[in-house]
């Protein structure tokens, strides 16, 4: 059933998968328990997350828990063909090809859903979009699902407000193990890893413009500063802007930042963040990147209309020559740069995020009879369990409150 580019790539993919498995101890512990308890026995699970090695590991863990797993990507440029082949060779039905057209990408999503899953793992809301719309026929068995991203959760809450959410959904992105760890430290490292590897340029001394100062933006700005960049933050939220100022970053509107930036990174989850009005005043050879889920933050189509020439200047870098001779460089087609032009978050980071996914799916399966079609927060006991497992894996320990301290914190008499 699998749809991959070339099964002869499977050995390379299996090596990548095994490598990350060695560095994901929290998920390994969950896998060992799942293999014994089989919490997903008789259940079908569809996973749509960036199709690379860490995601493949999640698929294998769910399969060890008794699930019939189908796995597909959540962005055509982040799919790694060798990993897709490797996962398929390990018995998980896999649907994904790097560089798939929009039609092919949607077809892969539909094929992954065609076994009419009981549980889903979504990344950006593509599965929910289909199950709540033109492929509602595939939603008849749904117990619930999990959403990995800020962008996806915004759309889930909008659907909940309108009463059109197809099933209960868990806001995994809002878990402490996700946004404290994955969004800040994972995005912070993987974005710069991708930019530096792709461009082979230095960060120190450059003016870096970060649009959006949420958890992901904090990580991107922090790492840029640590490498010697002059960081400018653009925001619409006054308190996030004040926070950026307190961290020593300059804050200004994009209209002004566009004139001085050398590297631009958008992490807003919104559209039209960098537009033709900004392209018109940018420096020659500015680098334009996006680290938000969808490729609508940098208006690449608008830039193409302005350009008199566009050419591939280096793998994953397209140069757009403007009428006055300036060249603006877009990395990874304006898609999620850390995956379109890199390997995504480090394995140790995704260990925690995917541990949340695995335990949240188990919670949904156990509580299936009492759930409403709304967005649920990850229970604190899941978050805390993962945090303690990760601390133990790192050889760290923390203090525990005494009964008297618990009483003091929860009462008023003391």
XYZ file of C-alpha atoms in Angstrom:
414
model
C 0.000 0.000 0.000
C 2.873 2.418 0.699
C 3.564 5.228 -1.768
C 7.235 6.261 -1.642
C 9.717 7.406 -4.250
C 12.168 4.502 -4.220
C 12.270 1.469 -1.934
C 15.951 0.982 -2.754
C 16.590 3.939 -0.417
C 15.238 1.975 2.553
C 18.598 1.041 4.063
C 19.653 4.675 4.318
C 16.294 5.503 5.890
C 16.551 2.710 8.429
C 19.975 3.996 9.504
C 18.548 7.481 10.076
C 15.636 6.067 12.054
C 17.885 3.921 14.251
C 20.190 6.881 14.912
C 17.412 9.053 16.344
C 15.928 6.138 18.303
C 19.186 5.969 20.245
C 18.687 9.590 21.359
C 14.974 9.519 22.262
C 14.925 7.864 25.708
C 11.515 9.145 26.834
C 9.831 7.664 23.779
C 11.809 4.436 24.189
C 10.463 4.036 27.724
C 6.922 4.589 26.490
C 7.501 2.096 23.675
C 8.564 -0.605 26.142
C 5.356 -0.151 28.140
C 3.178 0.056 25.033
C 4.629 -3.207 23.760
C 3.509 -4.921 26.952
C 0.118 -3.229 27.417
C -1.019 -2.722 23.781
C -3.188 0.351 24.520
C -4.052 0.757 20.825
C -5.014 -2.838 20.101
C -7.720 -2.865 17.438
C -7.330 0.846 16.717
C -6.233 2.544 13.504
C -4.043 5.651 13.690
C -3.168 8.149 10.952
C -0.145 10.395 11.497
C 0.522 13.503 9.387
C 3.765 15.086 10.607
C 6.936 16.075 8.765
C 8.082 12.791 7.285
C 11.590 12.403 8.650
C 13.359 10.121 11.113
C 11.897 11.357 14.417
C 8.364 11.094 13.045
C 9.128 7.608 11.784
C 10.119 6.665 15.323
C 6.755 7.893 16.628
C 5.021 5.724 14.032
C 6.989 2.663 15.155
C 6.188 3.320 18.831
C 2.462 3.556 18.111
C 2.644 0.337 16.091
C 4.355 -1.414 19.030
C 1.339 -0.285 21.077
C -0.934 -2.360 18.852
C -2.090 0.327 16.429
C -2.482 -0.116 12.691
C -0.503 2.960 11.667
C -0.525 4.904 8.424
C 1.903 7.799 8.212
C 2.248 10.701 5.796
C 4.003 14.062 5.697
C 2.721 17.527 6.547
C 4.803 19.471 4.013
C 6.014 18.262 0.590
C 9.509 19.711 1.027
C 10.146 18.185 4.460
C 9.580 14.584 3.357
C 12.823 12.609 3.234
C 12.498 9.900 0.605
C 14.942 7.499 2.243
C 13.164 7.744 5.594
C 9.795 7.147 3.917
C 11.188 4.013 2.257
C 12.877 2.883 5.475
C 9.679 3.237 7.487
C 7.673 1.376 4.859
C 10.231 -1.436 4.967
C 9.689 -1.674 8.740
C 5.998 -2.393 8.260
C 4.335 1.010 8.662
C 2.223 2.031 5.663
C 3.831 5.258 4.461
C 2.621 7.823 1.935
C 4.956 10.642 0.940
C 7.329 11.860 -1.752
C 9.687 14.820 -1.456
C 8.583 17.676 -3.706
C 5.078 16.300 -4.271
C 2.662 18.567 -6.136
C -0.303 19.986 -4.246
C -2.525 17.323 -5.826
C -0.129 14.509 -4.955
C 0.273 15.806 -1.418
C -3.477 15.798 -0.829
C -3.751 12.351 -2.375
C -1.156 11.084 0.113
C -3.195 12.547 2.974
C -6.347 10.852 1.689
C -4.597 7.501 1.279
C -3.289 7.747 4.823
C -6.861 8.389 6.012
C -8.508 5.780 3.810
C -8.440 3.115 6.536
C -10.900 5.356 8.445
C -8.787 5.958 11.556
C -9.874 6.000 15.161
C -7.095 8.403 16.152
C -5.087 11.028 14.272
C -1.914 13.049 14.813
C -2.095 16.290 12.825
C 0.534 18.966 12.129
C -0.975 22.180 10.822
C -4.548 20.942 10.522
C -4.478 19.254 7.108
C -6.094 16.029 8.333
C -8.829 17.882 10.218
C -9.418 20.076 7.149
C -10.156 16.973 5.069
C -12.089 15.081 7.753
C -14.195 18.126 8.532
C -14.827 18.848 4.849
C -14.757 16.983 1.571
C -13.576 13.694 3.109
C -15.959 13.594 6.041
C -16.786 10.071 4.866
C -13.461 8.956 6.362
C -14.290 10.352 9.827
C -16.934 7.866 10.917
C -14.692 6.018 13.416
C -12.912 9.011 14.930
C -12.296 8.957 18.671
C -10.043 12.004 18.659
C -6.665 13.373 17.726
C -3.677 15.535 18.593
C -2.390 18.731 16.984
C 1.334 19.502 16.957
C 1.496 23.188 15.960
C 0.401 26.668 16.990
C -0.986 27.219 13.491
C -3.060 24.060 13.677
C -4.461 24.855 17.108
C -5.584 28.317 15.955
C -7.624 26.603 13.248
C -8.982 23.969 15.640
C -10.238 26.615 18.041
C -11.856 28.494 15.162
C -13.634 25.281 14.151
C -14.687 24.685 17.751
C -16.197 28.172 17.952
C -18.190 27.471 14.782
C -19.246 24.019 15.966
C -17.587 22.180 13.066
C -14.738 20.327 14.782
C -14.976 16.739 13.481
C -13.705 15.099 16.693
C -12.152 15.854 20.108
C -8.625 17.213 19.657
C -5.741 17.508 22.094
C -3.696 20.738 21.982
C -0.278 19.092 22.163
C 1.459 22.316 21.108
C 0.257 23.965 24.323
C 1.780 21.310 26.584
C 4.728 22.455 28.702
C 6.901 19.683 27.257
C 6.157 21.080 23.789
C 6.239 24.875 23.892
C 8.891 25.343 26.588
C 11.237 22.842 25.004
C 10.378 22.143 21.371
C 9.206 25.561 20.237
C 11.961 27.559 21.901
C 15.044 25.347 21.876
C 14.142 23.103 18.947
C 13.172 25.929 16.608
C 16.019 28.109 17.833
C 18.641 25.538 16.908
C 17.108 23.924 13.834
C 16.315 27.196 12.047
C 19.907 28.388 12.271
C 21.275 24.950 11.491
C 19.277 24.988 8.230
C 20.152 28.588 7.314
C 23.862 28.193 8.001
C 24.165 24.828 6.250
C 22.211 26.047 3.216
C 23.948 29.412 2.792
C 27.445 28.679 4.169
C 27.413 32.259 5.491
C 28.294 33.705 8.894
C 25.646 34.930 11.334
C 27.874 37.147 13.486
C 27.757 40.795 12.509
C 24.548 40.512 10.495
C 21.260 42.220 11.278
C 18.682 39.500 11.805
C 15.001 40.431 11.689
C 12.704 38.042 13.570
C 9.007 38.538 12.869
C 7.019 37.136 15.768
C 8.211 36.797 19.359
C 6.210 33.826 20.579
C 7.980 30.724 21.871
C 9.481 29.933 18.464
C 10.532 33.539 17.843
C 12.173 33.693 21.271
C 14.326 30.702 20.358
C 15.292 32.066 16.941
C 16.201 35.478 18.370
C 18.092 33.999 21.323
C 20.287 31.796 19.119
C 20.948 34.605 16.626
C 22.077 36.864 19.469
C 24.269 34.094 20.842
C 26.056 33.846 17.493
C 26.776 37.569 17.397
C 23.927 38.960 15.321
C 22.238 42.312 15.862
C 18.634 41.177 16.387
C 15.531 43.177 15.500
C 12.079 41.924 16.536
C 8.814 42.814 14.790
C 5.604 42.167 16.738
C 1.896 43.022 16.934
C 1.532 42.131 20.627
C 2.680 45.001 22.911
C 3.772 42.727 25.761
C 5.755 40.382 23.537
C 7.407 43.467 22.062
C 8.228 44.740 25.556
C 9.614 41.313 26.462
C 11.883 41.439 23.407
C 13.084 44.894 24.443
C 13.901 43.643 27.951
C 15.988 40.892 26.354
C 18.065 43.539 24.611
C 16.575 43.288 21.124
C 15.571 46.271 19.018
C 11.840 46.452 18.298
C 10.360 48.174 15.272
C 7.792 47.827 12.507
C 8.605 45.633 9.533
C 8.457 48.735 7.310
C 11.593 49.983 9.074
C 13.250 46.621 9.681
C 13.000 45.782 5.973
C 15.489 48.548 5.224
C 18.229 47.255 7.527
C 17.890 43.473 7.696
C 20.416 41.017 6.292
C 18.477 37.884 7.293
C 14.708 37.698 7.814
C 12.970 34.888 9.711
C 9.176 34.886 10.004
C 7.622 32.899 12.864
C 4.141 34.372 13.229
C 1.626 31.782 12.004
C 0.012 34.600 10.010
C 0.095 35.583 6.326
C 1.544 38.537 4.408
C 4.209 39.338 6.993
C 6.809 40.327 4.387
C 5.260 41.793 1.239
C 6.262 43.638 -1.963
C 6.347 46.952 -0.083
C 9.133 45.481 2.048
C 10.972 43.870 -0.884
C 11.154 47.306 -2.498
C 13.426 48.687 0.238
C 15.544 45.659 1.168
C 19.304 45.380 0.857
C 20.901 43.565 -2.023
C 21.385 39.863 -1.208
C 19.053 39.850 1.789
C 18.064 36.334 2.877
C 14.342 35.602 3.265
C 13.246 32.612 5.347
C 10.085 31.388 7.023
C 9.822 29.199 10.119
C 6.020 29.306 10.383
C 4.011 26.267 9.334
C 2.558 27.515 6.039
C 4.360 29.216 3.147
C 2.264 32.393 3.257
C 4.337 34.539 5.617
C 6.819 35.675 2.960
C 4.935 36.680 -0.212
C 7.126 34.736 -2.642
C 4.514 35.012 -5.398
C 4.534 38.801 -5.001
C 8.322 38.826 -5.162
C 8.244 36.734 -8.343
C 5.972 39.308 -9.986
C 8.409 42.088 -9.128
C 11.460 40.188 -10.380
C 12.934 40.410 -13.865
C 14.845 37.181 -13.286
C 14.741 34.220 -10.903
C 17.356 31.494 -10.700
C 18.584 28.718 -8.453
C 21.753 30.093 -6.872
C 22.512 27.161 -4.577
C 20.576 24.116 -3.412
C 17.430 25.403 -1.696
C 18.241 29.060 -2.468
C 16.409 30.912 -5.233
C 17.540 34.403 -6.218
C 15.034 36.997 -7.444
C 16.608 39.876 -9.403
C 14.649 43.118 -9.202
C 14.588 45.828 -11.927
C 17.230 47.907 -10.107
C 19.638 44.959 -9.988
C 19.151 44.017 -6.343
C 18.880 40.277 -5.646
C 16.707 38.899 -2.839
C 17.299 35.276 -1.836
C 14.496 32.954 -0.735
C 15.462 29.794 1.140
C 13.353 26.652 0.870
C 10.685 28.298 -1.312
C 9.452 30.226 1.731
C 8.357 26.980 3.370
C 9.273 25.872 6.880
C 13.018 26.481 6.623
C 14.254 24.106 9.307
C 12.617 21.191 7.492
C 12.515 22.340 3.880
C 16.249 23.097 4.034
C 17.306 21.060 7.064
C 16.602 18.034 9.249
C 14.159 19.651 11.650
C 14.443 19.703 15.415
C 17.129 17.638 17.157
C 16.176 14.116 18.218
C 16.382 14.928 21.945
C 13.862 17.740 21.452
C 11.356 15.694 19.473
C 11.703 12.947 22.076
C 9.640 15.090 24.427
C 7.162 16.367 21.837
C 6.424 12.907 20.474
C 6.238 11.471 23.987
C 3.384 13.942 24.539
C 1.742 12.771 21.315
C 1.980 9.103 22.287
C 0.609 9.586 25.808
C -2.097 12.007 24.650
C -3.336 9.440 22.108
C -3.397 6.823 24.863
C -5.430 9.212 27.057
C -7.907 9.797 24.240
C -8.304 6.056 23.691
C -8.948 5.461 27.399
C -11.439 8.320 27.756
C -13.186 7.911 24.407
C -16.716 7.591 25.803
C -16.855 10.887 27.676
C -15.332 13.312 25.174
C -16.978 16.240 23.405
C -15.973 17.680 20.037
C -13.770 20.392 21.475
C -10.088 21.210 21.998
C -8.634 19.689 25.178
C -5.456 20.653 26.991
C -2.902 17.947 27.688
C -3.452 16.752 31.292
C -0.813 17.987 33.738
C 0.031 14.444 34.796
C 1.181 13.640 31.249
C 3.309 16.786 31.046
C 4.885 16.188 34.458
C 5.542 12.521 33.732
C 7.446 13.386 30.558
C 9.444 16.098 32.300
C 10.541 13.699 35.027
C 11.419 10.952 32.553
C 13.546 13.425 30.596
C 15.312 14.636 33.743
C 16.104 11.047 34.684
C 17.442 10.344 31.191
C 19.785 13.326 31.584
C 20.944 12.119 34.999
C 19.349 15.082 36.774
C 17.195 15.252 39.887
C 15.024 17.941 41.449
C 13.510 18.596 44.862
C 10.073 17.413 45.972
C 7.675 19.463 48.074
C 7.107 18.216 51.621
C 3.501 17.717 52.823
C 3.857 20.902 54.906
C 4.969 22.842 51.818
C 2.039 21.507 49.806
C -0.336 22.571 52.579
C 1.302 26.002 52.727
C 0.957 26.550 48.987
C -2.632 25.320 48.808
C -3.994 26.910 51.970
C -4.389 30.301 53.605
C -3.957 29.710 57.351
C -0.140 29.730 57.477
